[in-house]
Short mmCIF file of C-alpha atoms in Angstrom, two decimals:
data_model
loop_
_atom_site.label_atom_id
_atom_site.label_comp_id
_atom_site.label_asym_id
_atom_site.label_seq_id
_atom_site.Cartn_x
_atom_site.Cartn_y
_atom_site.Cartn_z
CA MET A 153 57.08 107.25 149.18
CA GLN A 154 58.34 103.77 150.20
CA LYS A 155 56.01 101.19 148.61
CA HIS A 156 58.22 98.08 148.56
CA ARG A 157 60.73 96.42 150.85
CA TYR A 158 63.49 95.67 148.34
CA ILE A 159 65.19 97.12 145.27
CA TYR A 160 66.97 94.67 142.94
CA SER A 161 69.39 95.77 140.22
CA PHE A 162 70.35 93.48 137.34
CA LYS A 163 73.25 93.09 134.93
CA TYR A 164 73.15 91.11 131.68
CA ASP A 165 74.18 91.20 128.03
CA TYR A 166 71.56 91.73 125.32
CA HIS A 167 71.48 88.04 124.29
CA HIS A 168 70.57 87.07 127.87
CA SER A 169 67.75 89.60 128.13
CA GLU A 170 64.93 87.10 127.61
CA LEU A 171 66.48 84.58 130.01
CA CYS A 172 66.79 87.24 132.71
CA LYS A 173 63.16 88.26 132.23
CA LEU A 174 62.08 84.61 132.43
CA GLU A 175 64.03 84.15 135.65
CA SER A 176 62.56 87.38 137.04
CA ARG A 177 59.01 86.21 136.29
CA GLN A 178 59.63 82.89 138.02
CA LEU A 179 61.44 84.30 141.08
CA PHE A 180 59.39 87.44 141.65
CA GLY A 181 56.17 86.97 139.69
CA LYS A 182 57.00 89.99 137.52
CA GLU A 183 59.67 91.13 135.07
CA GLU A 184 62.56 93.41 135.81
CA LYS A 185 62.35 96.65 133.85
CA ASP A 186 65.35 98.70 132.80
CA LYS A 187 67.45 96.29 134.90
CA LEU A 188 65.56 97.28 138.09
CA LEU A 189 62.82 95.66 140.14
CA PHE A 190 60.95 96.79 143.26
CA CYS A 191 59.21 94.05 145.29
CA ASP A 192 58.58 92.65 148.76
CA LYS A 193 60.10 89.19 148.16
CA GLU A 194 63.53 88.43 149.60
CA VAL A 195 65.81 86.61 147.15
CA GLU A 196 69.53 85.97 147.67
CA PRO A 197 71.28 87.79 144.80
CA SER A 198 73.98 85.14 144.39
CA ILE A 199 71.55 82.40 143.33
CA SER A 200 71.01 84.34 140.10
CA PRO A 201 73.54 85.09 137.37
CA PHE A 202 71.78 88.41 136.74
CA ILE A 203 70.93 90.01 140.10
CA LYS A 204 73.75 92.41 140.90
CA ASN A 205 72.56 94.03 144.12
CA ARG A 206 69.69 93.96 146.59
CA ILE A 207 68.87 96.93 148.81
CA GLU A 208 66.52 96.45 151.76
CA ILE A 209 65.01 99.91 151.95
CA VAL A 210 65.45 101.71 155.27
CA SER A 211 64.41 105.17 154.10
CA SER A 212 63.51 107.04 150.91
CA ALA A 213 62.87 110.67 149.97
CA SER A 214 62.59 112.80 146.86
CA ASP A 215 65.02 115.31 148.37
CA TYR A 216 68.67 114.47 149.17
CA ASP A 217 68.82 116.55 152.37
CA ARG A 218 65.47 115.12 153.49
CA LEU A 219 66.85 111.60 153.18
CA LEU A 220 69.97 112.56 155.16
CA MET A 221 67.74 113.90 157.93
CA ASP A 222 65.55 110.77 157.88
CA VAL A 223 68.60 108.50 158.26
CA TRP A 224 69.98 110.74 161.03
CA ASP A 225 66.64 110.60 162.89
CA LYS A 226 66.70 106.80 162.88
CA HIS A 227 69.71 106.83 165.25
CA ILE A 228 71.42 103.88 163.55
CA GLN A 229 74.17 102.51 165.81
CA THR A 230 75.64 99.58 163.89
CA PRO A 231 79.41 99.22 164.42
CA GLY A 232 81.66 97.97 161.63
CA PHE A 233 79.59 99.50 158.83
CA ARG A 234 80.41 101.12 155.53
CA THR A 235 78.40 103.11 153.02
CA GLU A 236 78.42 102.62 149.25
CA TYR A 237 76.78 104.56 146.46
CA ILE A 238 75.30 102.21 143.86
CA ASN A 239 75.86 103.26 140.26
CA LEU A 240 72.84 101.91 138.40
CA GLU A 241 72.52 101.09 134.70
CA GLY A 242 73.21 104.16 132.59
CA GLU A 243 74.51 106.30 135.47
CA LYS A 244 77.86 108.08 135.31
CA VAL A 245 78.31 109.46 138.82
CA GLU A 246 81.97 110.38 139.19
CA PHE A 247 84.16 108.82 141.87
CA SER A 248 84.53 112.04 143.86
CA GLU A 249 80.77 112.59 143.91
CA ARG A 250 80.13 109.03 145.02
CA ARG A 251 82.63 109.44 147.86
CA ARG A 252 80.96 112.69 148.95
CA ILE A 253 77.58 110.96 149.12
CA GLU A 254 79.03 108.00 151.03
CA THR A 255 80.69 110.35 153.52
CA ASP A 256 77.48 112.33 154.06
CA PHE A 257 75.52 109.22 154.96
CA GLY A 258 78.42 107.75 156.93
CA TYR A 259 78.19 110.71 159.32
CA CYS A 260 74.50 109.90 159.84
CA VAL A 261 75.39 106.54 161.44
CA ASP A 262 76.38 106.83 165.08
CA ALA A 263 79.04 104.09 165.10
CA ALA A 264 82.62 103.37 164.05
CA PRO A 265 82.95 102.35 160.39
CA ASP A 266 85.01 99.51 158.96
CA PHE A 267 85.96 100.19 155.35
CA LYS A 268 87.91 96.96 154.69
CA ASN A 269 85.84 94.25 156.37
CA PRO A 270 82.41 95.71 157.13
CA MET A 271 79.86 93.75 159.10
CA ILE A 272 77.11 95.56 157.21
CA THR A 273 77.04 97.78 154.13
CA TYR A 274 74.49 100.52 153.60
CA GLY A 275 73.70 101.34 149.99
CA ILE A 276 72.53 104.64 148.56
CA CYS A 277 70.97 105.04 145.12
CA PHE A 278 68.91 107.49 143.08
CA ILE A 279 66.07 106.11 140.98
CA ARG A 280 63.54 108.11 138.95
CA GLY A 281 63.73 111.21 141.12
CA VAL A 282 63.83 109.38 144.47
CA TRP A 283 66.77 108.80 146.83
CA TYR A 284 67.01 105.48 148.67
CA PHE A 285 69.07 104.32 151.66
CA GLY A 286 69.14 100.71 152.83
CA ILE A 287 71.01 97.52 153.68
CA LEU A 288 73.05 96.36 150.68
CA THR A 289 73.57 92.72 149.70
CA LYS A 290 75.88 92.22 146.73
CA HIS A 291 76.17 89.36 144.26
CA SER A 292 79.08 87.00 144.95
CA ILE A 293 81.24 86.17 141.91
CA GLU A 294 82.68 83.03 143.50
CA TRP A 295 80.73 80.84 141.04
CA LEU A 296 82.87 82.15 138.17
CA LYS A 297 85.58 79.75 139.33
CA HIS A 298 83.55 77.07 137.53
CA ASN A 299 85.02 78.44 134.30
CA ASP A 300 88.09 76.41 135.24
CA LYS A 301 86.34 73.07 135.71
CA PRO A 302 88.56 70.22 134.47
CA CYS A 303 85.96 68.63 132.18
CA SER A 304 83.76 70.31 129.59
CA PHE A 305 82.05 69.65 126.25
CA SER A 306 81.81 72.21 123.46
CA ASN A 307 78.04 71.75 123.40
CA SER A 308 77.61 72.21 127.16
CA ILE A 309 75.20 74.91 128.23
CA GLU A 310 76.74 78.16 129.42
CA MET A 311 77.35 78.61 133.13
CA ILE A 312 75.01 81.60 133.09
CA THR A 313 72.21 79.48 131.64
CA GLY A 314 72.95 76.65 134.07
CA LYS A 315 72.76 79.00 137.05
CA ALA A 316 69.52 80.53 135.78
CA LEU A 317 67.99 77.06 135.30
CA VAL A 318 68.56 76.29 138.99
CA SER A 319 66.86 79.47 140.19
CA ILE A 320 64.00 79.07 137.70
CA ALA A 321 63.39 75.41 138.57
CA SER A 322 63.60 75.96 142.33
CA LEU A 323 61.76 79.30 142.40
CA GLY A 324 64.63 80.35 144.64
CA ILE A 325 63.58 77.91 147.38
CA ARG A 326 66.65 76.06 148.68
CA GLU A 327 64.50 73.40 150.37
CA GLN A 328 63.33 72.14 146.98
CA LYS A 329 64.63 68.74 145.87
CA LEU A 330 65.99 69.06 142.32
CA LEU A 331 67.09 66.61 139.63
CA ASP A 332 69.28 67.33 136.62
CA GLY A 333 68.06 64.51 134.40
CA CYS A 334 70.70 64.76 131.64
CA CYS A 335 73.56 66.26 133.60
CA GLY A 336 76.31 66.11 130.94
CA VAL A 337 79.49 67.36 132.62
CA GLY A 338 77.56 68.72 135.61
CA THR A 339 77.24 72.40 134.73
CA VAL A 340 73.84 72.69 136.43
CA LEU A 341 74.96 70.57 139.37
CA LEU A 342 77.94 72.86 140.06
CA GLU A 343 75.73 75.95 140.10
CA ALA A 344 73.20 74.28 142.39
CA CYS A 345 75.89 73.07 144.78
CA ILE A 346 77.64 76.43 145.17
CA SER A 347 74.28 78.05 145.97
CA LYS A 348 73.49 75.27 148.47
CA PHE A 349 70.50 73.77 146.66
CA SER A 350 69.63 70.09 147.11
CA ILE A 351 70.19 68.40 143.75
CA GLU A 352 70.88 65.01 142.19
CA GLY A 353 72.15 64.24 138.71
CA CYS A 354 71.54 61.50 136.16
CA ASP A 355 73.18 60.55 132.87
CA ILE A 356 73.32 57.32 130.88
CA ASN A 357 76.49 58.32 129.02
CA ASP A 358 79.71 56.87 130.51
CA SER A 359 81.84 59.94 129.71
CA SER A 360 79.25 62.38 131.01
CA TYR A 361 78.86 60.45 134.25
CA SER A 362 82.61 60.26 134.93
CA HIS A 363 83.16 63.92 133.93
CA THR A 364 80.39 65.05 136.28
CA LEU A 365 81.96 63.15 139.16
CA GLU A 366 85.38 64.62 138.37
CA ASN A 367 84.04 68.18 138.25
CA LEU A 368 82.17 67.77 141.54
CA LYS A 369 85.25 66.32 143.21
CA PHE A 370 87.47 69.12 141.86
CA TYR A 371 85.40 71.73 143.74
CA GLY A 372 84.70 69.57 146.80
CA TYR A 373 80.95 69.41 146.19
CA GLU A 374 78.76 66.49 147.20
CA ALA A 375 75.78 65.47 145.07
CA LYS A 376 74.33 62.07 144.23
CA VAL A 377 74.77 61.20 140.55
CA HIS A 378 72.88 58.27 138.99
CA HIS A 379 74.58 56.39 136.13
CA CYS A 380 71.46 55.18 134.35
CA ASP A 381 68.68 56.00 131.91
CA ILE A 382 66.31 58.54 133.43
CA LYS A 383 63.42 56.12 132.79
CA ASP A 384 64.97 53.76 135.36
CA LEU A 385 64.95 56.37 138.13
CA ASP A 386 62.46 56.10 141.00
CA GLY A 387 61.50 58.66 143.60
CA ARG A 388 59.97 62.09 143.46
CA TYR A 389 61.47 65.55 142.98
CA ASP A 390 60.06 69.03 143.39
CA SER A 391 61.52 70.01 140.04
CA VAL A 392 63.37 68.30 137.19
CA ILE A 393 65.82 70.11 134.90
CA ILE A 394 66.40 68.61 131.45
CA ASP A 395 68.98 69.78 128.90
CA LEU A 396 67.97 67.55 125.99
CA PRO A 397 70.94 65.88 124.24
CA TYR A 398 71.76 66.55 120.62
CA ASN A 399 74.51 66.12 117.93
CA HIS A 400 77.28 63.51 117.88
CA TYR A 401 78.26 64.01 121.53
CA ALA A 402 74.89 62.74 122.72
CA TYR A 403 72.67 61.31 119.99
CA ALA A 404 68.93 61.72 120.46
CA ASP A 405 66.06 60.89 118.11
CA ASP A 406 62.39 61.58 118.76
CA GLU A 407 61.97 58.32 120.68
CA ILE A 408 64.84 59.16 123.04
CA VAL A 409 63.60 62.72 123.52
CA TRP A 410 60.09 61.44 124.28
CA ASN A 411 61.47 58.93 126.78
CA ILE A 412 63.33 61.73 128.61
CA ILE A 413 60.38 64.14 128.69
CA GLU A 414 57.89 61.47 129.77
CA SER A 415 60.24 60.29 132.52
CA ALA A 416 60.81 63.84 133.75
CA ALA A 417 57.03 64.37 133.93
CA ARG A 418 56.73 61.20 136.01
CA LEU A 419 59.48 62.28 138.43
CA GLY A 420 58.42 65.87 139.14
CA ASN A 421 55.39 68.15 139.05
CA ARG A 422 57.58 70.95 137.71
CA VAL A 423 59.91 70.41 134.75
CA VAL A 424 62.29 72.90 133.11
CA ILE A 425 63.45 71.73 129.67
CA VAL A 426 66.19 73.07 127.39
CA SER A 427 65.86 72.14 123.71
CA ILE A 428 66.98 73.33 120.29
CA ALA A 429 63.70 72.29 118.64
CA ASP A 430 60.01 72.97 119.16
CA ILE A 431 58.91 70.20 121.55
CA SER A 432 55.58 71.73 122.56
CA GLN A 433 53.56 68.74 121.31
CA MET A 434 55.69 66.25 123.24
CA ILE A 435 55.31 68.38 126.35
CA LEU A 436 51.53 68.26 125.99
CA GLN A 437 51.56 64.51 125.31
CA ALA A 438 53.51 64.03 128.55
CA LYS A 439 50.61 65.70 130.39
CA LEU A 440 52.59 68.85 131.08
CA LYS A 441 51.59 72.44 130.36
CA VAL A 442 53.99 75.21 129.42
CA VAL A 443 53.66 78.02 131.98
CA ASP A 444 56.57 80.10 130.67
CA HIS A 445 59.04 80.04 127.80
CA CYS A 446 61.96 81.96 126.30
CA LEU A 447 64.68 81.77 123.66
CA VAL A 448 68.41 82.02 124.42
CA ASP A 449 70.95 82.63 121.67
CA LYS A 450 74.39 81.11 121.96
CA ALA A 451 77.09 82.92 120.04
CA GLY A 452 80.19 81.19 118.73
CA LYS A 453 81.52 79.66 115.54
CA ARG A 454 78.00 78.41 114.89
CA LYS A 455 75.24 80.53 116.35
CA PHE A 456 72.15 78.67 117.42
CA THR A 457 69.16 79.19 119.66
CA ARG A 458 68.08 77.21 122.67
CA ARG A 459 64.51 77.14 123.93
CA ILE A 460 63.72 77.02 127.63
CA TRP A 461 60.35 75.61 128.62
CA VAL A 462 58.98 75.94 132.17
CA CYS A 463 56.35 73.24 132.59
CA GLU A 464 54.00 72.01 135.28
CA SER A 465 51.95 68.85 135.54
CA LEU A 466 48.42 69.09 134.16
CA SER A 467 47.32 67.11 137.23
CA ASN A 468 48.04 70.24 139.31
CA ASP A 469 44.93 71.79 137.73
CA GLU A 470 42.68 69.11 139.14
#
């Protein structure tokens, strides 16, 4: 019955569907389906803008009473616990029914509960005819405070996209050394910092550089920010994130774009690029290969589409 260690549930709007699937492929090696994913890889839900919950499966059964008995037979004695029924996408389990289920499983744990400040939460869910019970880890919404950052540009990438770029570039590995090569006002940097990733920023624009520093200071984050052209950077990074500049806020012609992509390829074996144009030929010329790709629509007064390219160095094939 129990084939995987974890169940992940996802939440996203329709225009972020492709971005979520891209992130899922990069983090787990496979796509979420119907906003659910079963796998054996442990990923912290809060590094993603889309992962809502993670359940580490303790027991599963096709019959409700059988699952209750299985949990009872495990003699769980964890004090300070609580139980929570997880309403999945499309479910409409009423409050009273959820409370009944939570109470049933609460009586199966031989310890005193703590409903306000639990040390551990056990989740219960019903998926495709199977009941599951396990340790629940929920997504933290603390990162939403970045909506109130003091500095922003109208053309800045969305926070959701910025957060996804960090998880995609890092593959969810916090030990990775990241670079945001055109950091703008620091949207990506803020999302990396709150999730405790190691990241540096770089921007040649005076306003962008000062705004990034102000935003980092506002939230008390520490990250090294280089005030220079990316071509003048030395060192090596596990992954480089590039949101290519465009329009009157940050002018970029083909020569500037090429300079940025070529520099990113020199600095890291893995490069994640955001563009509004097809840059596939430049990517190839920079001796990178596209290993994954998606489109992300941005709604507003003027709807436009961003492309996200996940690239790796061709030298990795040697």
